[in-house]
Structure formats: C-alpha cells, structure tokens
XYZ file of C-alpha atoms in Angstrom:
675
model
C 0.000 0.000 0.000
C 2.839 2.368 0.863
C 4.530 1.679 -2.480
C 1.220 2.356 -4.249
C 0.855 5.722 -2.508
C 4.443 6.634 -3.397
C 3.746 5.804 -7.027
C 0.626 8.019 -6.961
C 2.644 10.851 -5.375
C 5.361 10.487 -8.008
C 2.783 10.688 -10.792
C 1.199 13.712 -9.126
C 4.559 15.465 -8.960
C 5.221 14.701 -12.632
C 1.839 16.133 -13.579
C 2.557 19.250 -11.506
C 5.996 19.727 -13.068
C 4.543 19.265 -16.547
C 1.832 21.837 -15.773
C 4.512 24.307 -14.716
C 6.976 23.665 -17.551
C 4.557 23.528 -20.498
C 4.036 27.325 -20.671
C 7.821 27.798 -20.620
C 8.222 25.342 -23.518
C 5.511 27.210 -25.412
C 7.306 30.502 -24.823
C 10.616 29.075 -26.077
C 8.923 27.458 -29.082
C 7.240 30.741 -30.010
C 10.581 32.540 -29.904
C 11.773 30.184 -32.648
C 8.752 30.824 -34.900
C 9.461 33.097 -37.894
C 7.858 36.509 -38.237
C 6.408 38.971 -35.766
C 2.754 38.195 -36.485
C 2.873 34.415 -36.770
C -0.624 33.308 -35.714
C 0.654 29.859 -34.736
C 2.152 31.444 -31.596
C -1.302 32.120 -30.161
C -2.505 28.566 -30.581
C 0.761 27.059 -29.317
C 0.461 29.071 -26.091
C -3.266 28.363 -25.811
C -2.774 24.612 -26.278
C 0.033 24.605 -23.713
C -2.058 26.392 -21.081
C -5.021 24.101 -21.852
C -2.925 20.996 -21.108
C -1.470 22.773 -18.067
C -5.010 23.487 -16.873
C -6.066 19.847 -17.252
C -2.967 18.653 -15.394
C -3.534 21.219 -12.630
C -7.075 19.940 -12.137
C -5.767 16.366 -11.931
C -3.167 17.407 -9.361
C -5.872 19.272 -7.428
C -8.054 16.153 -7.325
C -5.152 14.114 -5.912
C -4.065 16.596 -3.236
C -7.054 18.683 -2.091
C -8.046 17.666 1.438
C -5.745 14.667 1.189
C -2.134 14.325 2.253
C 0.314 16.946 1.028
C 2.954 15.864 -1.473
C 6.473 17.099 -0.792
C 9.602 15.944 -2.612
C 13.010 17.567 -2.465
C 16.653 16.855 -3.137
C 20.001 18.427 -2.361
C 20.432 21.592 -4.412
C 23.833 22.928 -3.360
C 26.227 22.962 -0.424
C 28.077 25.940 1.031
C 30.535 24.858 3.703
C 28.572 22.728 6.118
C 25.219 24.183 5.049
C 23.119 22.027 2.732
C 20.293 23.647 0.819
C 17.477 21.422 -0.411
C 14.957 22.338 -3.091
C 11.854 20.646 -4.366
C 8.124 20.844 -4.939
C 5.415 21.311 -2.313
C 1.831 20.422 -3.172
C -0.653 21.203 -0.422
C -4.137 22.724 -0.452
C -2.811 26.256 -0.934
C -0.464 25.255 -3.774
C -2.948 23.254 -5.814
C -5.701 25.863 -5.343
C -3.416 28.523 -6.822
C -2.262 26.188 -9.617
C -5.845 25.640 -10.747
C -6.692 29.324 -10.380
C -3.757 30.553 -12.471
C -4.255 28.044 -15.265
C -8.058 28.295 -15.374
C -7.932 32.103 -15.525
C -5.110 32.063 -18.089
C -6.967 29.760 -20.511
C -9.879 32.105 -21.448
C -7.441 35.028 -21.534
C -5.286 33.172 -24.083
C -8.334 32.336 -26.222
C -9.491 35.964 -25.991
C -6.021 37.247 -26.913
C -5.919 35.281 -30.171
C -8.655 37.609 -31.417
C -7.925 40.757 -29.425
C -4.274 40.949 -30.566
C -4.960 39.621 -34.074
C -3.868 42.757 -35.912
C -1.094 43.804 -33.554
C 2.326 44.183 -35.151
C 3.907 42.149 -32.337
C 1.345 39.365 -32.053
C 3.941 36.656 -31.434
C 5.741 38.595 -28.700
C 2.474 38.946 -26.788
C 2.179 35.179 -26.421
C 5.869 34.741 -25.658
C 5.427 37.067 -22.688
C 2.075 35.563 -21.631
C 3.451 32.018 -21.578
C 6.564 33.089 -19.706
C 4.431 34.852 -17.113
C 2.238 31.769 -16.630
C 5.353 29.638 -16.117
C 6.738 32.067 -13.526
C 3.452 32.264 -11.601
C 2.839 28.510 -11.673
C 6.361 27.809 -10.439
C 6.015 30.410 -7.685
C 3.106 28.591 -6.070
C 4.643 25.082 -5.994
C 8.264 25.594 -4.898
C 9.174 24.544 -1.360
C 12.214 26.718 -0.884
C 12.444 30.428 -0.081
C 15.380 30.944 -2.461
C 13.422 29.432 -5.355
C 10.372 31.362 -4.188
C 12.354 34.601 -4.427
C 13.696 33.696 -7.886
C 10.215 33.112 -9.303
C 8.876 36.122 -7.392
C 11.394 38.180 -9.357
C 10.482 36.453 -12.628
C 6.812 37.281 -12.068
C 7.807 40.918 -11.561
C 10.028 40.843 -14.648
C 7.229 39.312 -16.733
C 4.823 42.018 -15.612
C 7.432 44.662 -16.495
C 7.608 43.284 -20.045
C 3.836 43.053 -20.401
C 3.048 46.501 -18.989
C 5.505 48.022 -21.452
C 4.374 45.787 -24.324
C 3.573 48.825 -26.472
C 7.000 50.300 -25.899
C 6.514 53.036 -28.509
C 3.989 54.722 -26.213
C 5.665 57.018 -23.658
C 2.965 56.331 -21.049
C 3.566 52.592 -21.279
C 7.292 53.024 -20.700
C 6.714 55.335 -17.734
C 4.189 52.850 -16.312
C 6.430 49.806 -16.532
C 9.345 51.725 -15.026
C 7.113 52.827 -12.164
C 5.909 49.273 -11.577
C 9.470 47.974 -11.731
C 10.845 50.493 -9.235
C 8.017 50.153 -6.710
C 8.179 46.373 -6.860
C 11.925 46.502 -6.270
C 11.153 48.122 -2.920
C 9.044 45.115 -2.036
C 11.677 42.710 -3.347
C 14.314 44.218 -1.079
C 11.915 43.746 1.834
C 11.248 40.099 0.946
C 14.954 39.383 0.558
C 15.609 40.944 3.980
C 12.926 38.747 5.529
C 14.369 35.610 3.909
C 17.857 36.439 5.183
C 16.532 36.986 8.726
C 14.707 33.644 8.643
C 17.780 31.773 7.386
C 20.082 33.377 9.957
C 17.658 32.393 12.707
C 16.653 28.878 11.595
C 19.404 27.819 9.141
C 16.936 26.593 6.542
C 15.063 27.876 3.510
C 12.537 25.024 3.624
C 8.976 26.410 3.652
C 7.569 23.271 5.265
C 10.030 23.368 8.151
C 9.560 27.090 8.674
C 5.771 27.407 8.285
C 4.344 23.867 8.191
C 2.543 21.902 10.881
C 5.614 21.953 13.154
C 6.500 25.534 12.223
C 9.925 26.603 13.465
C 8.736 30.205 13.553
C 6.157 29.211 16.169
C 8.292 26.753 18.135
C 11.261 29.141 18.325
C 10.037 32.723 17.855
C 12.441 35.336 16.534
C 13.898 37.923 18.859
C 11.970 41.175 18.948
C 14.290 43.153 16.675
C 14.623 40.376 14.108
C 10.850 39.854 14.159
C 10.311 43.542 13.395
C 12.734 43.392 10.460
C 11.244 40.183 9.060
C 7.698 41.516 9.409
C 8.665 44.836 7.815
C 10.275 43.018 4.892
C 7.244 40.812 4.242
C 4.915 43.808 4.635
C 6.816 45.719 1.939
C 6.703 42.677 -0.341
C 2.943 42.309 0.103
C 2.285 46.039 -0.234
C 4.297 46.285 -3.462
C 3.082 43.142 -5.227
C -0.561 43.382 -4.131
C -0.724 47.179 -4.492
C -1.438 48.110 -0.890
C -0.964 51.570 0.576
C 1.557 53.184 0.355
C 2.966 51.217 -2.628
C -0.266 50.976 -4.607
C 0.129 53.755 -7.166
C 1.836 51.621 -9.815
C -1.196 49.394 -10.457
C -3.597 51.974 -11.999
C -0.792 53.176 -14.296
C -0.047 49.569 -15.290
C -3.238 49.571 -17.364
C -1.170 50.881 -20.294
C -0.613 47.328 -21.518
C -3.151 45.436 -23.696
C -6.427 44.803 -21.857
C -6.052 41.033 -22.143
C -2.780 41.347 -20.255
C -4.464 43.533 -17.643
C -7.089 40.838 -17.163
C -4.530 38.116 -16.490
C -1.873 39.931 -14.496
C -3.322 42.960 -12.796
C -6.729 41.612 -11.905
C -6.335 37.918 -11.329
C -2.943 36.413 -10.610
C 0.173 38.568 -10.405
C -1.220 41.044 -7.907
C -2.596 38.130 -5.879
C 0.973 36.924 -5.312
C 1.258 39.193 -2.276
C -1.823 37.617 -0.691
C -0.420 34.175 -1.550
C 2.829 35.152 0.200
C 0.809 36.070 3.293
C -0.827 32.668 3.156
C 2.516 30.902 2.829
C 4.249 32.626 5.771
C 1.132 33.232 7.891
C 2.419 31.456 11.059
C 5.292 33.920 11.460
C 3.095 36.895 12.359
C 2.113 38.027 15.833
C -1.317 39.359 16.744
C -0.163 42.971 16.595
C 1.391 42.477 13.164
C -1.787 40.925 11.826
C -3.695 43.941 13.124
C -1.403 46.185 11.086
C -2.267 44.165 7.989
C -5.953 44.522 8.855
C -5.664 48.309 9.199
C -3.654 48.762 5.993
C -5.944 46.442 4.050
C -9.091 48.205 5.227
C -7.655 51.654 4.543
C -6.489 50.614 1.068
C -9.900 49.136 0.238
C -11.721 52.297 1.319
C -9.261 54.699 -0.318
C -9.282 52.924 -3.687
C -13.094 52.692 -3.692
C -13.432 56.446 -3.120
C -11.048 57.106 -6.017
C -12.940 54.769 -8.367
C -16.118 56.839 -7.806
C -14.993 59.723 -10.025
C -12.622 58.223 -12.605
C -13.631 58.286 -16.277
C -11.049 55.896 -17.703
C -12.761 52.504 -17.966
C -9.669 50.452 -17.174
C -8.563 52.818 -14.422
C -11.893 52.346 -12.617
C -11.366 48.592 -12.726
C -7.760 49.009 -11.613
C -8.766 50.897 -8.489
C -11.475 48.320 -7.943
C -8.731 45.683 -7.964
C -6.719 47.654 -5.415
C -9.828 47.875 -3.240
C -10.582 44.140 -3.449
C -6.966 43.267 -2.703
C -7.351 45.432 0.387
C -10.263 43.205 1.407
C -8.041 40.128 1.074
C -5.178 41.608 3.089
C -7.630 42.831 5.731
C -9.129 39.333 5.931
C -5.683 37.850 6.526
C -5.135 40.428 9.257
C -8.327 39.595 11.137
C -7.631 35.858 10.978
C -10.139 35.109 8.202
C -7.525 33.073 6.333
C -9.976 30.927 4.359
C -12.180 33.903 3.517
C -9.210 35.812 2.157
C -8.254 32.956 -0.170
C -11.920 32.420 -1.064
C -12.235 36.056 -2.114
C -8.963 35.811 -4.015
C -10.452 33.002 -6.097
C -13.881 34.552 -6.695
C -12.353 37.953 -7.445
C -10.124 36.394 -10.089
C -13.137 35.302 -12.138
C -15.341 38.401 -11.963
C -12.494 40.890 -12.304
C -10.992 38.993 -15.234
C -14.420 39.057 -16.910
C -14.803 42.797 -16.276
C -11.442 43.484 -17.898
C -12.233 41.304 -20.916
C -15.547 43.148 -21.298
C -13.679 46.450 -21.074
C -11.282 45.230 -23.749
C -14.070 44.510 -26.231
C -15.755 47.865 -25.568
C -12.495 49.788 -25.926
C -11.626 47.816 -29.058
C -14.924 48.751 -30.732
C -14.687 52.426 -29.742
C -11.111 52.468 -31.050
C -12.381 51.218 -34.430
C -14.915 54.071 -34.526
C -12.199 56.548 -33.625
C -9.898 55.294 -36.391
C -12.657 55.026 -39.010
C -13.943 58.562 -38.495
C -10.619 60.095 -37.373
C -12.042 61.345 -34.082
C -9.942 63.039 -31.423
C -11.167 61.026 -28.428
C -9.878 58.695 -25.764
C -11.456 55.268 -26.506
C -11.216 54.342 -22.812
C -13.207 57.334 -21.567
C -16.678 56.251 -20.439
C -18.019 59.768 -21.092
C -17.920 58.965 -24.838
C -19.839 55.701 -24.440
C -23.438 54.767 -23.656
C -26.250 52.653 -25.085
C -23.962 49.783 -26.068
C -26.192 47.087 -24.551
C -28.302 47.057 -27.733
C -25.305 46.479 -30.001
C -23.363 44.215 -27.611
C -25.957 42.182 -25.659
C -23.675 39.318 -24.581
C -20.992 41.760 -23.475
C -23.622 43.667 -21.490
C -24.949 40.534 -19.769
C -21.420 39.392 -18.912
C -20.609 42.821 -17.476
C -23.778 42.861 -15.356
C -23.063 39.391 -13.934
C -19.458 40.305 -13.131
C -20.558 43.639 -11.669
C -23.133 41.981 -9.423
C -20.477 39.520 -8.249
C -18.141 42.419 -7.485
C -20.872 44.140 -5.464
C -21.677 40.880 -3.715
C -25.333 40.423 -4.656
C -26.900 37.068 -3.638
C -26.550 34.104 -6.028
C -23.093 35.278 -7.097
C -19.744 34.000 -5.879
C -18.810 37.474 -4.687
C -21.715 37.454 -2.256
C -20.326 34.358 -0.518
C -16.721 35.505 -0.277
C -17.296 39.183 0.528
C -19.928 38.501 3.176
C -17.675 35.954 4.814
C -15.040 38.679 5.232
C -17.529 41.268 6.498
C -19.103 38.881 9.021
C -15.760 37.717 10.369
C -14.505 41.299 10.601
C -17.385 42.160 12.955
C -16.736 38.986 14.947
C -13.056 39.932 15.183
C -13.884 43.428 16.505
C -16.402 42.125 19.033
C -15.240 42.800 22.598
C -12.319 44.991 21.484
C -11.779 48.720 21.910
C -14.083 50.929 19.813
C -11.254 51.874 17.477
C -11.050 48.281 16.224
C -14.652 48.546 15.075
C -13.573 51.104 12.474
C -12.181 48.217 10.432
C -15.471 46.325 9.866
C -17.295 49.645 9.460
C -14.757 50.749 6.854
C -15.159 47.436 5.040
C -18.929 47.852 5.107
C -18.804 51.377 3.677
C -16.345 50.183 1.007
C -18.856 47.543 -0.061
C -21.492 50.233 -0.661
C -19.018 52.461 -2.492
C -18.283 49.493 -4.748
C -21.978 49.188 -5.550
C -22.065 52.882 -6.504
C -19.044 53.028 -8.813
C -19.670 49.739 -10.642
C -23.306 50.751 -11.273
C -22.043 54.091 -12.567
C -19.682 52.258 -14.920
C -22.407 49.971 -16.295
C -24.851 52.863 -16.793
C -22.255 55.084 -18.489
C -21.146 52.333 -20.871
C -24.329 50.419 -21.676
C -27.359 52.653 -20.962
C -28.687 55.880 -22.396
C -27.593 57.219 -25.786
C -24.283 56.542 -27.469
C -22.730 59.910 -26.704
C -20.314 59.846 -29.633
C -23.309 59.840 -31.996
C -24.907 62.728 -30.144
C -21.932 64.932 -31.025
C -21.152 63.163 -34.326
C -24.527 62.189 -35.875
C -22.839 61.067 -39.117
C -21.312 58.043 -37.366
C -22.580 54.647 -38.471
C -22.163 51.939 -35.826
C -20.674 48.607 -36.876
C -20.011 47.069 -33.486
C -20.901 43.704 -31.975
C -19.907 41.185 -29.320
C -17.197 39.856 -31.623
C -16.303 36.310 -32.597
C -16.283 33.047 -30.657
C -12.882 33.915 -29.123
C -14.719 36.622 -27.174
C -17.984 34.792 -26.563
C -16.580 31.567 -25.092
C -14.465 33.342 -22.414
C -17.443 35.565 -21.557
C -19.810 32.639 -21.054
C -17.277 30.545 -19.148
C -16.242 33.335 -16.770
C -19.842 34.471 -16.268
C -20.785 30.952 -15.146
C -17.804 30.956 -12.769
C -19.112 34.202 -11.239
C -22.215 32.428 -9.961
C -22.593 30.529 -6.697
C -22.824 26.864 -7.887
C -19.105 26.664 -8.669
C -18.296 27.244 -5.008
C -21.347 26.235 -2.984
C -24.698 24.572 -3.588
C -26.138 26.860 -0.924
C -26.323 30.392 -2.401
C -26.613 32.233 0.919
C -24.373 30.420 3.426
C -20.712 31.036 2.799
C -19.781 28.353 5.332
C -20.959 25.717 2.859
C -18.359 26.693 0.265
C -15.952 23.846 -0.433
C -12.900 26.107 -0.119
C -13.458 26.431 3.620
C -13.067 22.683 3.966
C -9.469 22.969 2.862
C -8.481 25.466 5.558
C -10.935 24.695 8.343
C -8.120 24.367 10.865
C -7.372 28.089 10.523
C -10.804 29.706 10.273
C -13.756 29.104 12.593
C -17.073 28.645 10.795
C -19.370 28.450 13.815
C -22.510 30.602 13.545
C -22.375 31.783 17.136
C -23.877 35.267 16.807
C -26.420 37.349 14.965
C -23.831 38.860 12.614
C -24.300 35.884 10.271
C -27.853 37.056 9.631
C -27.957 40.823 9.952
C -24.745 41.564 8.013
C -25.785 39.871 4.735
C -29.306 41.308 4.944
C -28.195 44.817 5.882
C -25.324 44.968 3.397
C -27.433 43.843 0.483
C -30.482 45.962 1.261
C -28.337 49.088 1.449
C -26.284 47.874 -1.528
C -29.392 47.542 -3.700
C -30.510 51.023 -2.626
C -27.075 52.429 -3.523
C -27.242 50.725 -6.919
C -30.640 52.296 -7.588
C -29.374 55.671 -6.380
C -26.372 55.501 -8.690
C -28.564 54.362 -11.595
C -30.996 57.228 -11.047
C -28.192 59.806 -10.859
C -26.458 58.799 -14.082
C -29.464 57.538 -16.020
C -31.879 60.322 -15.172
C -29.194 63.021 -15.073
C -29.904 63.989 -11.481
C -27.513 66.191 -9.527
C -24.350 64.505 -8.349
C -24.180 63.793 -4.593
C -20.877 65.703 -4.552
C -20.624 68.493 -7.171
C -17.529 68.454 -9.371
C -16.466 71.870 -8.090
C -16.072 70.720 -4.478
C -12.847 69.771 -2.754
C -14.039 66.212 -2.044
C -14.705 65.544 -5.728
C -11.298 66.909 -6.685
C -9.703 64.909 -3.884
C -11.188 61.709 -5.312
C -10.621 62.598 -8.977
C -6.964 63.437 -8.298
C -6.530 60.098 -6.497
C -6.055 61.636 -3.048
C -3.089 63.578 -4.494
C -0.866 60.671 -3.406
C 1.073 60.571 -6.680
C 1.535 64.334 -6.528
C 2.698 64.032 -2.932
C 5.209 61.353 -3.946
C 6.410 63.584 -6.768
C 6.859 66.529 -4.408
C 8.288 64.653 -1.428
C 10.291 61.892 -3.120
C 10.608 62.091 -6.903
C 11.421 65.788 -7.235
C 13.993 65.795 -4.387
C 15.669 62.740 -5.902
C 15.688 64.379 -9.320
C 17.032 67.600 -7.788
C 19.691 65.603 -5.945
C 20.626 63.766 -9.118
C 20.807 67.044 -11.063
C 22.974 68.525 -8.314
C 25.204 65.485 -8.376
C 25.398 65.757 -12.163
C 26.325 69.454 -11.920
C 28.998 68.642 -9.311
C 30.257 65.824 -11.496
C 30.422 67.982 -14.616
C 31.566 71.288 -13.130
C 33.615 70.306 -10.086
C 34.873 66.756 -10.408
C 35.138 66.795 -14.193
C 36.233 70.463 -14.007
C 39.057 69.580 -11.626
C 40.074 66.671 -13.831
C 39.927 68.903 -16.902
C 42.031 71.506 -15.058
C 44.627 68.877 -14.273
C 44.451 67.799 -17.899
C 45.014 71.356 -19.132
C 47.879 71.910 -16.678
C 49.447 68.659 -17.781
C 49.018 69.619 -21.424
C 50.526 73.091 -20.818
C 53.452 71.596 -18.885
C 54.012 69.062 -21.615
C 54.008 71.850 -24.216
C 56.552 73.846 -22.172
C 58.648 70.740 -21.772
C 58.347 70.046 -25.482
C 59.393 73.637 -26.325
C 62.334 73.471 -23.865
C 63.374 70.108 -25.243
C 63.159 71.279 -28.828
C 64.573 74.805 -28.587
C 66.909 74.739 -25.575
C 68.168 71.216 -25.016
C 67.978 70.121 -28.643
C 69.030 73.649 -29.740
C 72.149 73.553 -27.510
C 73.069 70.121 -28.764
C 72.454 71.173 -32.334
C 74.608 74.315 -31.770
C 77.495 72.260 -30.354
C 77.149 69.829 -33.198
C 77.177 72.702 -35.698
C 80.299 74.202 -34.077
C 82.072 70.866 -34.079
C 80.993 70.308 -37.654
C 82.248 73.790 -38.646
C 85.567 73.180 -36.916
C 85.777 69.798 -38.583
C 85.008 71.263 -41.979
C 87.550 74.013 -41.354
C 90.207 71.525 -40.267
C 89.424 69.249 -43.164
C 90.708 71.907 -45.538
C 94.203 71.400 -44.154
C 94.135 67.667 -44.709
C 94.315 67.681 -48.520
C 97.521 65.620 -49.011
C 99.604 68.441 -50.613
C 103.013 69.000 -48.914
C 103.316 72.651 -49.942
C 100.094 73.474 -48.085
C 101.402 71.731 -44.983
C 104.666 73.749 -45.146
C 102.702 76.936 -45.733
C 100.489 76.203 -42.756
C 103.454 75.452 -40.505
C 105.149 78.685 -41.581
C 101.935 80.643 -40.943
C 101.649 79.131 -37.460
C 105.315 79.856 -36.604
C 104.962 83.420 -37.838
C 101.787 83.871 -35.813
C 103.527 82.551 -32.663
C 106.504 84.812 -33.297
C 104.330 87.872 -33.752
C 102.368 87.119 -30.600
C 105.572 86.638 -28.603
C 107.015 89.870 -29.970
C 103.873 91.816 -29.133
C 103.581 90.351 -25.618
C-alpha cells in the first residue's frame, strides 16, 4: 500500500511539473517561430495552457483535502550548510495552480482575437506564456530561495507586459514605475528571507511554516521579528498594491487589456496575498492587526477614487486595489480561508470585467480610427447605449458587476460577506477603534456598488454619446467572434454561486473552507451571520438604484464636481503628486545637483589637471626642442664647422702643410714679440 501511494505521489509530482513547464516550452517554441505576427504562436500558447489546466485539475483532485505531497533533493552545499529544493503540493499550492491556469486559458483564447492585428502578435504570447510559467512555479516551490527567484520572474514578466507597447511614452513610464516600486518590495522580501535563514538555518517552507512551524516553536527575537515583518509587509504592499505602494497598479493599465485581465486583476497582484498565506504562522497578533488596518484603509481609499474616474480600465484598476485590500484585511483579522476564497472569486469576476472592457475599448477604437475622431477610446463619457449592439458583453458585465458588489446568487456574495461577518466577529469585545475596520469594510462595499453601477450605466445605458456629437457616425459594433464569446460565457458561469457552494446564501458551505478549516472558525455563534448579509445587500441595492438614477436620469451629483471632495477623489487623493513633491522631485534635484557637481567640479578639476598637464608638456616640449635640442644642435654645428675648417688642411699636398706650418710659426713669433 505504501509503495502504491508513493507511485501516486510520483505521478502527481510529474503532472505538476509538466503543468509548470509547459508554458515555458511554449514561450521558447514561439521565440523560434518566424515573423512577428505568426498566428501559430497564439494557438501554441493556448494549447500549452489548456494541457497545463487539465494537469492542474488532476493534481488538485489528488491533493485537495488529502495528504500533502512534498519531494526535495540536495540543491547545493556551502561549507557545512546544505540547501534542499523541491516541490510542495498542499491545499494552498494546488488551489493557486488551478486558479492561475483556469484564468489564463480564457485570456489566451481571448487574446488570439484581441491581438490579431497587432504588429507584435507573437511577442504577446511569448510574454504571456513566460508569465504563466513564472506564476505557476512560484506557487509550488518549497524553498524560499526558489520562491524569491520566481517572485522576481513574475515581476520581470509584468514589467515586459506593462511596457508591451513600448513606442507609447505612457507605457514606458508605467512599466518603469511598476518595476521600481516592486523593487522596494523585493528588497523587503529578501531581507525577511535572510533573517529567517540566519535564525533557523533553513530555507525550507515546510520546516519554517508547516505543521511543526519553526517560527512558532522558536520565535524570533523582537528586533529580528520587526525586520522580518517589515520586509514581508513591503513585499505584500508592493506586489498586491497596498498603501503606500499601490500607485503603480492603476498606471499599469497601459498594456493590452487582455494582459491587464490576467496579471493585474487575477494572478500577479494576488501573489502578495499568496505570500501572506505561505508565511502566515510567522506573524504576531499585533502584526496581523497592522495588515488589517492597511488592508481596510487601502480598500476604502481605492473605492473612493474609483467613484470619479472616467477611464474605464482605471476604474477597474482601483477596484482591484480595493478588493486586494479586502483580502489583506481578511488575513489580518484571521479570516484566512475567507481571504483565499475572495482571491479566487475575485479572479473570475475581475478577469471578466477586464475582458468586457477590452471589447468595448476595441470597438470604440475602431470608430475613432474610421472617423478620425480626437477622443480617448477608454473614456466612459464617450460611451453609452452599447447594450443594444453588444448584448452578450452587457450581460457578462452585469453578472461580473453583481459579483463584485456581492449580490446574492453570485460568488462574490459568498466571499465578501464571509469577510464582512468575520470582521465584525473579530472586533467584538475589542476597543471601539477596532470597530472602524469592519465599518470601513462595510462602507467600502457600498461604495463598490455605486461606482460599478455608474460604470455599467455610463457604458451600456442611455444614448451613445459619440453619436450625439457626431450624428454622421454609423455603428458597426458587436460582441465579436467566438474567441470573445466563449471566455465571456465561461467566466460568467464561474461568477455564480454553484461553482463554489450549492447553498447560495451560506458562505460556510463553500468547499474552499473545507481545505483550511483548521485556521478559520465557521461556527454561527452570533447574529452577525444574519444581519450583516441582509443589511449589506439591502443598502447595496438602494445604492445601486441611487447611482442608476443619478447617471441615467441626469440627477444632480451627490458631490458636485467643483467641491474639494470631488477633486480629492478625482486626483486620487493627491498621493502621486505628494510622492512627486516629497520623493521624486527631491531625488531628481539631488541627481541634477550630483550631475552638476560631477560635470563642473569633479570633471572640471580633472579637466584643469588635464590642461595643466598639457601646458606643462608643451613647455617641456618647447624646452626640449629649442633649448636642449638647440644647444646640442649648436654644439654639433660648431664641431661640424671646426671639422670642416680643419678638413681643408688635410688635402695631401706638402706645400700646403709647409705653408700652414710657416703661418703658425709666424703667428707665434708675432704674438711673442707683441707680448
């Protein structure tokens, strides 16, 4: 029996490795394909992620709520230290494997149509496949060093994808911003890993955070604990766009919308929450409270910003930041299962919202190009009335929007209400200030209902505002081909409750909670389990109607555009401007000062030395040529003249010799006589 189980585990590991490696092989294969627009690249990547998805589901069926599979071998040795590396398949790993691959599959199918006419079609799928490989590997490795390597590869992949359209200045600025802010988090994660290794002499995730967690059995000293916590906090804040490192995510929407759907709404940004889940045992109660506060504040802040934005993708980006705040807050209040549950449900409805946005933007872009209009195709103020021309897109958007709000019979209702209920349970019996967290989460839920209703009304209801100002426009828009329709239908089904629970109103019945029941209590011990869902949804429905009436019936805005509060929201709380004033501009000023010092002082001093050396060399050259060489040449000339003069007397004629001797004797005689 033991040998049989080992054989099953070995097969499971092979399936998992194949699921991870297949996207990498697809990426490498696509690199070798000729041409920039080779359509085979799309289907190679799609087929690879399809097989990866099937294998991930098989691995999930073998591991979920069964024994974990962990295999490792010696990786390298440094002195007496041996570092082992391998693969770890537990409930958390296989859940993320299925999530990444299942979300990536409809995105790949969608991209084959969405990027069809792009000049760099092949490169899009090279990057997509490489990202999927990096993310899949991240969730299965059992070693913190390997974890850090793939953490970096995920960041690198996102850098490439955000700047995919590298000829656009905004895209380049956005991917640089994402890269720099994520490097802050990477430094934090590396610091935390170093602290853990120094303290426990192992990188093994199972030993550090497993059932017999070393971090619990032998807690870190206070100072080291602070450093490790700070490092992990920075990593989570950067990757999952939490305050104060959240500002890169809205700007990252400069990449293709299909890329936004995969990376910035479903998987890559969820890596920070996954990291929290992996290292959860290392945190103290106070540190978890900090995560709860930051998560709640981020959720509320991002929701208030989304209220007034007009860029379709930017609204969804801030919605993502807000929902990630929910997940981090849930981890902080101890709602571990609820956080992961919301991570999964959010992946489906946010991916669908982005794919819907992509189709809408694509069609408006066609109108802009056909009629040479000077408009922003992502601005919802130019849209309206599209539900008649794009009925499937409209239905998909409504389903995803209702799931985001958390209306009953959707998956979002189950996961969001589980977080809200447990947040009130967590605050029960604590100081009043702790109650601000569940209240903030509650208000954020209603803000979400307002801004997503506003988005749907602006895009799909009323008149198509471009035609109001340009009546000559003829609309030729639709839901698109099957590459759009199949992902829409699949993701819309996944946004409904049956995928997660047969009971549409009791979150405790969701199968995900069975995989982490040892961490989260599901007992219905108070009235919160009844009044929170009822109260949230009654007010939520009222807020939806209020938002619909404001933007459909053109009623006065609750906050006029001329007020400070509206400007505060529209300008994104001025956080980017504050960063520019407090950080970016001083750094630029410092760099300019350093450049001036380098050019005018350091280089000036070097140039001065150069000029002095050149002048001295010229003086030396002149002295050598005209004094030293001149003196030598003068002596040589004198000697030569004397030699030439003396040579005249050496002509071989005796009479000249006698004459010379006589002349010399006479000269001596005359001199003697005169003296």
